[in-house]
Coordinates of C-alpha atoms in Angstrom, one line a residue:
M16 CA -22.8 52.4 68.3
S17 CA -19.8 52.5 65.9
R18 CA -18.1 49.2 65.1
R19 CA -14.3 48.9 65.2
V20 CA -13.1 48.1 61.8
V21 CA -10.3 45.4 61.7
R22 CA -7.5 46.2 59.3
Q23 CA -7.5 43.9 56.3
S24 CA -4.2 42.1 55.8
K25 CA -3.3 38.6 54.4
F26 CA -0.6 38.5 57.1
R27 CA -2.9 39.1 60.1
H28 CA -3.0 35.5 61.1
V29 CA 0.7 34.5 60.5
F30 CA 1.8 32.2 63.2
G31 CA 5.1 30.8 64.3
Q32 CA 5.8 27.1 65.2
A33 CA 9.0 25.5 66.4
A34 CA 10.1 22.4 64.5
K35 CA 9.8 19.0 66.0
A36 CA 12.7 17.8 68.2
D37 CA 14.1 15.5 65.4
Q38 CA 14.3 18.5 63.1
A39 CA 16.6 20.5 65.4
Y40 CA 20.5 20.4 65.3
E41 CA 21.7 19.1 68.7
D42 CA 25.1 19.3 70.5
I43 CA 26.5 22.4 69.0
R44 CA 28.6 24.6 71.2
V45 CA 27.4 28.0 70.2
S46 CA 29.9 30.8 70.6
K47 CA 29.9 32.8 73.9
V48 CA 31.6 35.9 72.4
T49 CA 29.8 39.1 73.5
W50 CA 29.1 40.6 70.1
D51 CA 25.8 41.8 68.8
S52 CA 25.7 39.8 65.5
A53 CA 23.3 36.9 64.6
F54 CA 26.0 34.2 65.0
C55 CA 24.1 32.2 62.4
A56 CA 23.7 32.3 58.6
V57 CA 21.5 30.1 56.5
N58 CA 20.8 29.5 52.8
P59 CA 18.8 26.9 50.8
K60 CA 21.8 24.4 51.1
F61 CA 23.6 25.0 54.4
L62 CA 23.3 26.2 58.0
A63 CA 26.4 27.9 59.4
I64 CA 26.9 28.7 63.1
I65 CA 29.7 30.4 64.9
V66 CA 31.0 28.0 67.6
E67 CA 33.3 27.8 70.6
A68 CA 36.8 26.9 69.5
G69 CA 40.2 26.7 71.2
G70 CA 43.1 28.6 69.7
G71 CA 41.3 30.9 67.3
G72 CA 37.9 31.2 65.8
A73 CA 35.7 28.7 64.0
F74 CA 32.2 28.1 62.6
I75 CA 30.4 24.9 61.7
V76 CA 28.6 24.4 58.3
L77 CA 25.9 21.7 58.2
P78 CA 23.8 20.6 55.2
L79 CA 20.2 21.6 56.0
A80 CA 19.2 17.9 55.9
K81 CA 21.7 16.9 58.6
T82 CA 19.4 17.3 61.6
G83 CA 19.7 15.5 64.9
R84 CA 22.8 15.1 67.0
V85 CA 26.0 16.6 65.5
D86 CA 29.1 14.4 66.0
K87 CA 31.6 16.2 68.3
N88 CA 34.3 15.6 65.7
Y89 CA 32.3 17.0 62.9
P90 CA 34.7 19.1 60.7
L91 CA 34.8 22.9 61.4
V92 CA 35.9 25.8 59.3
T93 CA 38.9 27.1 61.1
G94 CA 41.5 29.6 59.9
H95 CA 41.1 32.7 61.9
T96 CA 43.5 33.3 64.8
G97 CA 40.8 35.2 66.8
P98 CA 37.1 34.6 67.5
V99 CA 34.8 34.8 64.5
L100 CA 32.3 37.7 65.0
D101 CA 30.1 37.5 61.9
I102 CA 29.4 35.2 58.9
D103 CA 27.4 35.8 55.8
W104 CA 26.5 33.6 52.8
C105 CA 27.0 34.9 49.3
P106 CA 23.6 35.6 47.7
H107 CA 24.9 34.6 44.3
N108 CA 26.7 31.3 45.2
D109 CA 25.2 29.0 47.9
N110 CA 28.7 27.4 48.4
V111 CA 30.5 30.6 49.3
I112 CA 30.5 32.1 52.8
A113 CA 32.5 35.0 54.3
S114 CA 33.7 35.3 57.9
A115 CA 34.9 38.3 59.9
S116 CA 37.1 38.0 62.9
D117 CA 38.7 39.7 65.9
D118 CA 42.0 39.0 64.1
T119 CA 41.3 42.0 61.7
T120 CA 40.8 39.8 58.7
V121 CA 37.9 38.7 56.5
M122 CA 38.1 35.3 54.9
V123 CA 36.0 33.9 52.1
W124 CA 35.5 30.1 52.0
Q125 CA 34.3 27.6 49.4
I126 CA 32.1 24.9 51.1
P127 CA 31.9 21.6 49.2
D128 CA 28.5 19.8 48.7
Y129 CA 30.0 16.7 50.3
T130 CA 30.9 16.5 54.0
P131 CA 34.6 17.1 54.4
V132 CA 36.7 14.5 56.2
R133 CA 38.7 17.1 58.2
N134 CA 38.5 20.8 59.2
I135 CA 38.5 23.3 56.3
T136 CA 41.5 25.5 57.1
E137 CA 42.3 27.1 53.7
P138 CA 40.1 30.1 52.7
V139 CA 39.8 30.9 49.0
I140 CA 41.0 34.3 49.8
T141 CA 42.0 36.4 52.9
L142 CA 41.1 40.1 52.8
E143 CA 43.4 42.3 54.9
G144 CA 42.8 46.0 55.2
H145 CA 41.3 46.7 58.6
S146 CA 43.5 47.7 61.6
K147 CA 41.1 46.5 64.3
R148 CA 38.6 43.6 64.6
V149 CA 36.0 43.2 61.9
G150 CA 32.5 42.7 63.2
I151 CA 30.1 43.3 60.3
L152 CA 29.8 41.6 56.9
C153 CA 27.3 42.3 54.2
W154 CA 27.3 41.0 50.5
H155 CA 26.1 43.3 47.8
P156 CA 22.5 42.3 46.8
T157 CA 23.0 42.6 43.0
A158 CA 26.7 42.8 42.0
R159 CA 28.8 39.7 41.7
N160 CA 31.6 39.1 44.3
V161 CA 31.1 42.5 46.1
L162 CA 31.5 42.2 49.8
L163 CA 31.3 45.0 52.5
S164 CA 33.1 44.8 55.8
A165 CA 33.0 47.2 58.8
G166 CA 35.6 47.1 61.6
G167 CA 36.4 48.5 65.0
D168 CA 38.6 51.0 63.2
N169 CA 35.4 52.8 62.2
V170 CA 36.2 52.0 58.5
I171 CA 33.9 50.4 55.9
I172 CA 35.7 48.6 53.1
I173 CA 34.0 47.3 49.9
W174 CA 35.9 44.5 48.3
N175 CA 35.9 42.7 45.0
V176 CA 36.3 39.1 46.2
G177 CA 36.9 37.9 42.7
T178 CA 40.2 39.8 42.5
G179 CA 41.0 40.3 46.2
E180 CA 41.1 44.1 45.8
A181 CA 39.5 46.8 48.0
L182 CA 37.2 48.7 45.6
L183 CA 36.3 51.5 48.1
S184 CA 37.3 52.5 51.6
L185 CA 35.0 54.8 53.6
D186 CA 37.3 55.8 56.4
D187 CA 36.3 59.4 57.4
I188 CA 32.6 59.2 57.7
H189 CA 32.1 57.5 61.1
P190 CA 33.8 59.0 64.1
D191 CA 33.0 56.1 66.4
V192 CA 32.2 52.3 66.3
I193 CA 29.8 51.3 63.6
H194 CA 26.8 49.2 64.9
S195 CA 25.1 48.2 61.7
V196 CA 25.3 48.5 57.9
C197 CA 22.6 47.6 55.4
W198 CA 22.4 47.9 51.6
N199 CA 19.2 49.0 49.9
S200 CA 17.5 46.6 47.4
N201 CA 19.7 47.5 44.4
G202 CA 22.9 48.2 46.3
S203 CA 23.2 51.9 45.4
L204 CA 23.0 53.2 49.0
L205 CA 23.9 52.2 52.6
A206 CA 22.2 52.8 55.9
T207 CA 24.5 52.8 58.8
T208 CA 24.2 53.3 62.6
C209 CA 27.0 54.4 64.8
K210 CA 27.9 54.8 68.5
D211 CA 27.7 58.6 67.9
K212 CA 23.9 58.0 67.8
T213 CA 23.7 59.1 64.2
L214 CA 21.7 57.3 61.5
R215 CA 23.4 57.9 58.1
I216 CA 22.4 57.2 54.4
I217 CA 25.6 56.9 52.4
D218 CA 26.3 56.8 48.7
P219 CA 29.4 54.6 48.8
R220 CA 30.7 55.3 45.3
K221 CA 30.8 59.0 46.0
S222 CA 32.0 58.4 49.6
Q223 CA 29.4 61.0 50.8
V224 CA 26.6 61.1 53.3
V225 CA 23.3 61.8 51.5
A226 CA 21.2 62.3 54.6
E227 CA 21.6 61.8 58.3
R228 CA 19.6 62.0 61.5
F229 CA 21.1 62.5 65.0
A230 CA 19.5 60.6 67.9
A231 CA 16.9 58.7 65.8
H232 CA 16.7 56.9 69.2
E233 CA 17.9 58.9 72.2
G234 CA 19.3 56.0 74.3
M235 CA 23.1 55.2 74.3
R236 CA 22.7 51.5 73.5
P237 CA 23.2 50.2 69.9
M238 CA 20.8 51.1 67.1
R239 CA 20.0 48.9 64.0
A240 CA 18.7 50.0 60.7
V241 CA 17.3 48.3 57.5
F242 CA 15.9 49.7 54.3
T243 CA 12.2 48.9 53.5
R244 CA 10.6 48.2 50.1
L245 CA 9.2 51.7 49.9
G246 CA 12.7 53.3 50.5
H247 CA 12.0 54.1 54.2
I248 CA 14.4 53.2 56.9
F249 CA 13.2 51.0 59.8
T250 CA 15.2 51.3 63.0
T251 CA 15.4 49.7 66.4
G252 CA 17.0 51.4 69.4
F253 CA 16.5 52.6 72.9
T254 CA 14.8 55.6 74.6
R255 CA 16.6 57.7 77.1
M256 CA 15.0 55.6 79.8
S257 CA 16.4 52.4 78.3
Q258 CA 13.1 51.3 76.8
R259 CA 13.3 49.5 73.5
E260 CA 11.9 51.4 70.6
L261 CA 11.3 51.0 66.9
G262 CA 11.1 53.8 64.3
L263 CA 10.3 54.3 60.6
W264 CA 11.9 57.2 58.8
D265 CA 11.7 58.9 55.4
P266 CA 15.3 59.7 54.3
N267 CA 13.9 62.7 52.3
N268 CA 12.6 64.2 55.5
F269 CA 14.6 63.1 58.6
E270 CA 13.2 65.8 60.8
E271 CA 10.2 63.8 62.0
P272 CA 9.7 60.1 62.2
V273 CA 7.0 58.4 60.1
A274 CA 6.3 56.2 63.1
L275 CA 7.9 55.8 66.5
Q276 CA 6.7 53.1 69.0
E277 CA 8.0 52.2 72.5
M278 CA 8.1 48.5 73.1
D279 CA 9.4 47.2 76.5
T280 CA 12.3 47.4 78.9
S281 CA 15.0 45.0 78.2
N282 CA 18.8 45.1 77.5
G283 CA 18.9 42.9 74.5
V284 CA 19.6 44.7 71.2
L285 CA 16.7 44.1 68.7
L286 CA 17.9 42.5 65.5
P287 CA 15.5 43.4 62.6
F288 CA 15.0 40.8 59.8
Y289 CA 13.1 42.4 57.0
D290 CA 11.3 40.5 54.2
H291 CA 11.1 42.7 51.1
D292 CA 8.4 40.5 49.5
S293 CA 5.8 40.7 52.3
S294 CA 7.1 43.9 53.9
I295 CA 7.1 42.2 57.3
V296 CA 9.9 43.0 59.8
Y297 CA 10.7 40.4 62.5
L298 CA 12.4 41.6 65.6
C299 CA 14.6 39.1 67.5
G300 CA 16.2 40.4 70.7
K301 CA 19.4 38.7 71.9
G302 CA 18.5 37.0 75.2
D303 CA 14.8 37.3 74.5
S304 CA 12.6 34.2 74.1
S305 CA 10.3 35.8 71.6
I306 CA 10.1 37.0 68.0
R307 CA 7.8 39.9 67.3
Y308 CA 6.6 40.8 63.8
F309 CA 5.2 43.9 62.2
E310 CA 3.8 44.7 58.8
I311 CA 5.0 48.0 57.3
T312 CA 2.5 49.7 54.9
D313 CA 2.0 53.2 53.4
E314 CA -1.1 53.9 55.6
P315 CA -1.2 55.1 59.2
P316 CA 0.1 54.0 61.7
F317 CA 2.6 52.6 59.1
V318 CA 4.0 49.9 61.4
H319 CA 1.3 47.4 62.3
Y320 CA 1.9 44.9 65.0
L321 CA 0.9 41.4 63.8
N322 CA 1.9 38.9 66.5
T323 CA 4.6 37.5 68.8
F324 CA 6.1 34.0 68.7
S325 CA 7.1 33.0 72.2
S326 CA 9.1 30.1 73.6
K327 CA 10.7 29.2 76.9
E328 CA 14.3 29.3 76.0
P329 CA 16.2 32.6 75.3
Q330 CA 17.9 33.0 71.9
R331 CA 21.7 33.3 71.6
G332 CA 21.5 34.3 67.9
M333 CA 19.2 33.9 64.9
G334 CA 19.5 32.8 61.2
F335 CA 17.0 34.0 58.6
M336 CA 16.3 31.9 55.5
P337 CA 16.2 33.6 52.1
K338 CA 12.8 33.3 50.4
R339 CA 14.0 30.8 47.9
G340 CA 14.8 28.3 50.7
L341 CA 11.2 28.1 52.0
D342 CA 8.5 25.4 51.5
V343 CA 5.9 27.1 49.3
S344 CA 3.6 24.1 49.5
K345 CA 3.0 24.8 53.2
C346 CA 2.5 28.5 52.8
E347 CA 5.7 29.1 54.8
I348 CA 6.6 32.8 54.5
A349 CA 9.7 32.9 56.8
R350 CA 11.9 30.5 58.6
F351 CA 14.3 31.3 61.5
Y352 CA 17.1 29.2 62.9
K353 CA 17.2 30.0 66.6
L354 CA 20.4 29.4 68.6
H355 CA 20.2 27.9 72.1
E356 CA 23.3 27.2 74.2
R357 CA 23.8 23.8 72.7
K358 CA 21.4 23.5 69.8
C359 CA 19.8 25.2 66.8
E360 CA 16.0 25.0 66.4
P361 CA 14.1 25.9 63.2
I362 CA 11.0 28.1 63.6
V363 CA 8.6 28.3 60.8
M364 CA 6.2 31.2 60.1
T365 CA 3.1 30.2 58.2
V366 CA 0.0 31.9 56.7
P367 CA -2.9 29.6 57.3
R368 CA -4.6 28.7 54.0
K369 CA -7.0 25.9 53.1
S370 CA -5.9 25.5 49.4
D371 CA -3.0 23.3 48.4
L372 CA -2.4 25.4 45.3
F373 CA 0.5 27.8 44.8
Q374 CA -0.4 31.1 46.5
D375 CA 0.6 33.8 44.1
D376 CA -0.2 36.7 46.5
L377 CA 2.2 35.2 49.2
Y378 CA 5.1 34.5 46.8
P379 CA 5.8 37.3 44.3
D380 CA 8.9 36.8 42.2
T381 CA 11.9 36.9 44.6
P382 CA 15.7 37.6 44.1
G383 CA 17.4 34.5 42.6
P384 CA 21.0 33.4 42.7
E385 CA 22.1 35.2 39.5
P386 CA 23.8 38.6 39.9
A387 CA 22.5 41.5 37.9
L388 CA 25.9 43.3 37.6
E389 CA 29.6 42.6 37.6
A390 CA 31.7 44.3 40.3
D391 CA 33.3 46.8 37.8
E392 CA 30.0 47.8 36.3
W393 CA 28.6 48.6 39.8
L394 CA 31.8 50.6 40.7
S395 CA 31.5 52.6 37.4
G396 CA 28.1 53.8 38.6
Q397 CA 25.6 51.3 37.1
D398 CA 22.6 50.1 39.2
A399 CA 20.3 47.2 38.6
E400 CA 17.5 45.7 40.5
P401 CA 17.9 42.0 41.6
V402 CA 17.3 39.3 39.0
L403 CA 14.0 37.8 40.1
I404 CA 12.8 34.1 40.0
S405 CA 9.4 32.5 40.4
L406 CA 8.9 30.0 43.3
K407 CA 5.8 28.4 41.6
E408 CA 7.7 25.1 40.9
G409 CA 9.7 25.3 44.1
Y410 CA 13.4 26.2 44.1
I411 CA 16.2 23.7 43.5
P412 CA 19.7 25.1 44.5
P413 CA 22.1 25.0 41.5
K414 CA 25.0 22.5 41.7
H415 CA 28.3 23.5 43.3
R416 CA 29.9 26.5 41.5
E417 CA 33.5 27.3 42.3
L418 CA 34.5 30.8 43.2
R419 CA 37.5 31.7 41.1
I420 CA 40.0 34.3 42.2
T421 CA 41.7 36.3 39.5
K422 CA 44.4 38.4 41.2
R423 CA 45.4 41.4 39.1
N424 CA 49.1 41.9 38.3
I425 CA 49.9 44.9 40.5
L426 CA 53.1 45.4 38.5
D427 CA 51.1 45.9 35.3
V428 CA 50.0 49.5 35.6
R429 CA 48.8 50.0 32.0
P430 CA 45.2 51.2 31.7
P431 CA 42.8 48.6 30.3
A432 CA 41.9 49.0 26.7
G433 CA 38.3 49.7 26.0
P434 CA 35.4 49.5 28.5
R435 CA 36.3 47.3 31.5
R436 CA 34.0 44.5 32.4
S437 CA 34.9 42.2 35.2
Q438 CA 34.7 38.5 34.3
S439 CA 35.2 35.5 36.4
S440 CA 38.1 33.5 35.0
S441 CA 35.7 30.7 34.1
E442 CA 33.8 33.1 31.7
A443 CA 36.8 35.0 30.4
P444 CA 37.5 34.4 26.7
L445 CA 40.5 32.0 26.2
S446 CA 43.4 33.4 24.1
Q447 CA 44.7 31.4 21.1
H448 CA 47.9 30.7 22.9
T449 CA 45.9 29.2 25.9
L450 CA 43.8 27.0 23.5
E451 CA 46.9 25.6 21.8
T452 CA 48.5 24.9 25.1
L453 CA 45.4 23.1 26.3
L454 CA 45.1 21.0 23.1
E455 CA 48.8 19.9 23.5
E456 CA 48.2 18.9 27.1
I457 CA 45.1 16.9 26.2
K458 CA 47.0 15.2 23.4
A459 CA 50.0 14.4 25.7
L460 CA 47.6 13.0 28.4
R461 CA 45.8 10.8 25.8
E462 CA 49.2 9.4 24.7
R463 CA 50.1 8.7 28.3
V464 CA 46.8 7.0 29.0
Q465 CA 47.2 4.8 25.8
A466 CA 50.7 3.8 26.9
Q467 CA 49.4 2.9 30.4
E468 CA 46.6 0.8 28.8
E469 CA 49.1 -1.0 26.6
R470 CA 51.3 -1.7 29.7
I471 CA 48.3 -3.0 31.7
T472 CA 47.4 -5.4 28.7
A473 CA 51.0 -6.6 28.6
L474 CA 51.1 -7.3 32.4
E475 CA 47.7 -9.1 32.2
N476 CA 49.1 -11.4 29.4
M477 CA 52.2 -12.2 31.5
L478 CA 49.9 -13.0 34.5
C479 CA 47.8 -15.4 32.3
E480 CA 51.0 -17.1 31.0
L481 CA 52.2 -17.6 34.6
V482 CA 48.9 -19.0 35.8
D483 CA 48.8 -21.4 32.8
G484 CA 52.4 -22.4 33.6
T485 CA 51.6 -23.3 37.2
D486 CA 48.6 -25.4 36.2

């Protein structure tokens, strides 16, 4: 009798566990807008959630440690005149977040490390270029200050947030509403899905479609796509009979899928969260009460079902923690932030291991907070893989770094001398004139301080004389 051989995988026993009640974030009025985004974004410092707000759109930003009941007067980030539809943390600065709204604008915000006293209403910069609502945001994985936005006008705009300029506008590629956009690992290509049922691979700097596949999933409901570590495209969609389906595609041969699996019958769009380090994809359906996860490998059947985390409450949205925000001492390989109607609950995915030592095989070097390229270098055609860091000693988020905006003088149309390299103003070399001005200011301030100190001494002496006189 032949024995069934069980596939060897270190992720076969990954299990999910909801955090204890005191680790949840309570009393948050999660947005009720009907939009298929995650409504939640998280990084090693902060948790951001799109919330209900009168007279415009808002989201709340909480330090990760601020668990428990959230004060109803806790300051919000408010500035949009329409509902906020998507938010995304900058991968290279944990204090910077972008928000997209129904009001056609994208705003970029600097979040302080301390808790603000009142609502944050002033963005660092407002990016205006879309003619309809903006529903998708995605930061470039390796280039500093490069942000992608996609709107209801079927246009994708790639911005240099450091200057406020639109670097590229892809406005004649999609004939209908864009459902999802995803960068590959070095940011050289985009995978997009559209209401016209076409999956496209786009080279944004050439503004051209490199490969496309019509009806990767035959149903009319929205599709989602993400790049995998091996360069394949993982998709979620619907069959003609409205069954949910997942697919794996090779962009070099779009004729036949590498893998195609039917799942279940449900209306909720499956949001895929892909982990490049472990090659596990987690599927979270809006309105579902479960998270299914699969390992993607280069051996048949290519997409291997691992397990399902189930709970009683349906999810309104989901946040996915970057690898550097996880607790490596507990063999945590993923952490989700599940949105309920009035709370947010962390869910931890763990690989059971007996040893307390650092598990090298679970934690290969992972993308860190340093960008590999400047915006202008990427635009000129350069590519670079993410700058990796080791998690062996754990990850400590860097201190608050300010996002500086250097708006170019649009009246100065002279071409730049020599090769152009974008620099944040904090790194730009100071001219001789600026140095002299600064030294003069410092000298003047010192003289003023000295004069104030002399004045304080004189007043103290007068006070002492008066006190002695009254005695």
